[in-house]
Short mmCIF file of C-alpha atoms in Angstrom, two decimals:
data_model
loop_
_atom_site.label_atom_id
_atom_site.label_comp_id
_atom_site.label_asym_id
_atom_site.label_seq_id
_atom_site.Cartn_x
_atom_site.Cartn_y
_atom_site.Cartn_z
CA MET U 1 7.88 20.82 11.60
CA SER U 2 8.99 17.71 13.43
CA LEU U 3 9.35 14.26 11.92
CA LEU U 4 6.43 13.01 14.00
CA SER U 5 4.19 15.74 12.57
CA VAL U 6 5.21 14.88 9.01
CA LEU U 7 4.53 11.18 9.65
CA PHE U 8 1.12 11.97 11.12
CA LEU U 9 0.25 14.15 8.11
CA ALA U 10 1.43 11.43 5.72
CA LEU U 11 -0.74 8.85 7.47
CA THR U 12 -3.68 11.24 7.51
CA PHE U 13 -3.58 12.13 3.83
CA ALA U 14 -2.37 8.79 2.41
CA PRO U 15 -5.86 7.27 2.04
CA PHE U 16 -6.88 10.27 -0.07
CA VAL U 17 -3.74 10.43 -2.26
CA THR U 18 -3.28 6.67 -2.74
CA PRO U 19 -6.08 6.14 -5.29
CA PHE U 20 -4.51 8.75 -7.59
CA LEU U 21 -1.06 7.15 -7.37
CA VAL U 22 -2.46 3.65 -7.96
CA ALA U 23 -4.60 4.83 -10.89
CA GLY U 24 -1.71 6.79 -12.43
CA ALA U 25 0.73 3.88 -12.19
CA GLY U 26 -1.95 1.47 -13.45
CA ALA U 27 -2.68 3.73 -16.44
CA ALA U 28 1.04 3.95 -17.24
CA LEU U 29 1.33 0.14 -17.05
CA ALA U 30 -1.72 -0.25 -19.29
CA LYS U 31 -0.23 2.18 -21.78
CA ARG U 32 3.04 0.21 -21.85
CA GLY U 33 1.07 -3.01 -22.39
CA TYR U 34 -1.00 -1.45 -25.17
CA GLN U 35 2.12 -0.18 -26.94
CA ARG U 36 3.66 -3.63 -26.74
CA LEU U 37 0.44 -5.12 -28.13
CA ARG U 38 0.40 -2.61 -31.00
CA LEU U 39 4.01 -3.37 -31.87
CA GLY U 40 3.26 -7.08 -31.92
CA THR U 41 5.89 -8.00 -29.33
CA LEU U 42 3.69 -10.26 -27.24
CA ARG U 43 6.32 -12.85 -26.49
CA TRP U 44 7.39 -13.11 -22.87
CA HIS U 45 10.54 -11.40 -21.70
CA PRO U 46 11.67 -10.17 -18.28
CA PRO U 47 10.18 -6.83 -17.22
CA SER U 48 12.12 -3.65 -17.82
CA GLY U 49 13.28 -1.34 -15.07
CA ARG U 50 10.50 1.17 -15.84
CA THR U 51 7.84 -1.50 -15.53
CA CYS U 52 9.30 -2.61 -12.21
CA VAL U 53 9.30 0.97 -10.92
CA LEU U 54 5.65 1.40 -11.94
CA VAL U 55 4.69 -1.83 -10.15
CA LEU U 56 6.72 -0.71 -7.13
CA VAL U 57 4.93 2.66 -7.00
CA MET U 58 1.51 1.07 -7.46
CA ALA U 59 2.00 -1.70 -4.88
CA GLY U 60 3.82 0.51 -2.40
CA SER U 61 1.24 3.26 -2.47
CA ALA U 62 -1.60 0.74 -2.17
CA ALA U 63 0.09 -0.90 0.83
CA PHE U 64 0.85 2.44 2.51
CA GLY U 65 -2.64 3.78 1.83
CA ALA U 66 -4.30 0.66 3.23
CA TYR U 67 -1.99 0.73 6.25
CA ALA U 68 -2.86 4.38 6.88
CA TRP U 69 -6.58 3.64 6.47
CA GLY U 70 -6.30 0.83 9.01
CA LEU U 71 -4.40 2.94 11.51
CA MET U 72 -6.79 5.84 11.19
CA SER U 73 -9.94 3.70 11.34
CA GLY U 74 -9.46 3.23 15.08
CA PHE U 75 -8.28 6.79 15.71
CA TYR U 76 -10.81 9.28 16.96
CA ILE U 77 -10.59 12.47 18.97
CA LEU U 78 -13.31 10.99 21.14
CA ASP U 79 -12.42 8.97 24.19
CA PRO U 80 -12.46 5.14 23.84
CA ASP U 81 -15.95 4.76 25.31
CA GLN U 82 -17.43 7.18 22.78
CA MET U 83 -15.40 5.64 19.95
CA CYS U 84 -16.68 2.15 20.70
CA ALA U 85 -20.23 3.36 21.32
CA ALA U 86 -20.16 5.03 17.89
CA ARG U 87 -19.53 1.55 16.42
CA GLY U 88 -22.51 0.09 18.28
CA VAL U 89 -20.66 -1.81 21.03
CA SER U 90 -22.34 -1.56 24.44
CA GLY U 91 -20.78 -1.94 27.86
CA ASP U 92 -17.36 -1.04 29.29
CA HIS U 93 -14.63 -0.72 26.70
CA VAL U 94 -10.91 -1.16 26.44
CA VAL U 95 -9.27 -0.31 23.14
CA THR U 96 -6.42 -2.57 22.03
CA ARG U 97 -4.19 -1.73 19.09
CA ALA U 98 -1.64 -3.64 17.02
CA MET U 99 0.58 -2.09 14.35
CA LEU U 100 1.14 -5.15 12.15
CA PRO U 101 -1.23 -6.76 11.36
CA VAL U 102 -3.22 -3.57 11.74
CA SER U 103 -5.81 -4.00 14.46
CA SER U 104 -7.86 -1.79 16.72
CA GLN U 105 -10.45 -3.48 18.90
CA CYS U 106 -13.08 -2.44 21.38
CA VAL U 107 -13.07 -5.11 24.07
CA THR U 108 -15.89 -5.25 26.60
CA SER U 109 -15.47 -6.34 30.21
CA ALA U 110 -16.96 -9.69 29.17
CA GLY U 111 -14.03 -10.21 26.78
CA GLU U 112 -15.95 -9.73 23.53
CA GLY U 113 -13.96 -7.82 20.92
CA THR U 114 -15.20 -5.74 18.00
CA GLU U 115 -12.66 -4.98 15.28
CA LEU U 116 -12.63 -1.37 14.06
CA VAL U 117 -10.25 -1.97 11.12
CA PRO U 118 -11.96 -3.15 7.89
CA GLY U 119 -11.21 -6.72 6.84
CA TRP U 120 -9.62 -5.76 3.50
CA VAL U 121 -6.82 -3.67 5.04
CA ASN U 122 -4.36 -6.37 6.12
CA PRO U 123 -4.51 -8.43 2.89
CA VAL U 124 -3.85 -5.28 0.82
CA VAL U 125 -0.94 -4.34 3.09
CA PHE U 126 0.72 -7.76 2.91
CA VAL U 127 0.13 -8.31 -0.82
CA GLY U 128 1.41 -4.79 -1.51
CA LEU U 129 4.55 -5.42 0.54
CA ALA U 130 5.14 -8.73 -1.24
CA LEU U 131 4.73 -7.08 -4.65
CA CYS U 132 7.12 -4.32 -3.58
CA GLY U 133 9.73 -6.94 -2.70
CA LEU U 134 9.24 -8.76 -5.99
CA ALA U 135 9.42 -5.49 -7.95
CA LEU U 136 12.62 -4.49 -6.17
CA GLY U 137 14.19 -7.85 -6.99
CA ALA U 138 13.06 -7.70 -10.61
CA SER U 139 14.30 -4.12 -11.01
CA GLY U 140 17.72 -5.15 -9.68
CA ASP U 141 17.73 -7.97 -12.22
CA ALA U 142 16.71 -5.55 -15.00
CA VAL U 143 19.57 -3.20 -14.10
CA ARG U 144 22.01 -6.11 -14.06
CA ARG U 145 20.82 -7.26 -17.51
CA LYS U 146 21.15 -3.75 -18.91
CA VAL U 147 24.70 -3.36 -17.56
CA ARG U 148 25.71 -6.70 -19.06
CA ALA U 149 24.15 -5.79 -22.41
CA ARG U 150 26.08 -2.50 -22.49
CA ALA U 151 29.30 -4.29 -21.54
CA ARG U 152 28.83 -6.71 -24.48
CA VAL U 153 28.30 -3.85 -26.92
CA ALA U 154 31.31 -1.85 -25.73
#
């Protein structure tokens, strides 16, 4: 199986798998918060590496799932005229696509465009990517703190 086939399969199945990954990571985060609440340690402290990994998984899978949903929302086996007609756009059609921000438009000969990608896709992608970056930075900081703490003990 080629890399292109694997990528296409990942993009195809990501919208269906993503809710389970997000729910699983969210449940694990809620469990960690509940345990902290039960132990009475509600004071603020920097997040641990495990918490950062859970946030990274949750945000990354949400961003990838939304990106895949956006890419696949303008992908049909039908030709562009049938695809645009299925969305209720009349007249001649040209389909334009953009990868980031995700966009797929049916443009008539008069220049009127109809977006095929839902409006929630791009905000979820960009917020998910930002949270992934923050979680990566915080996990690096958590690892650095843990190494320093072990060096002090030894």
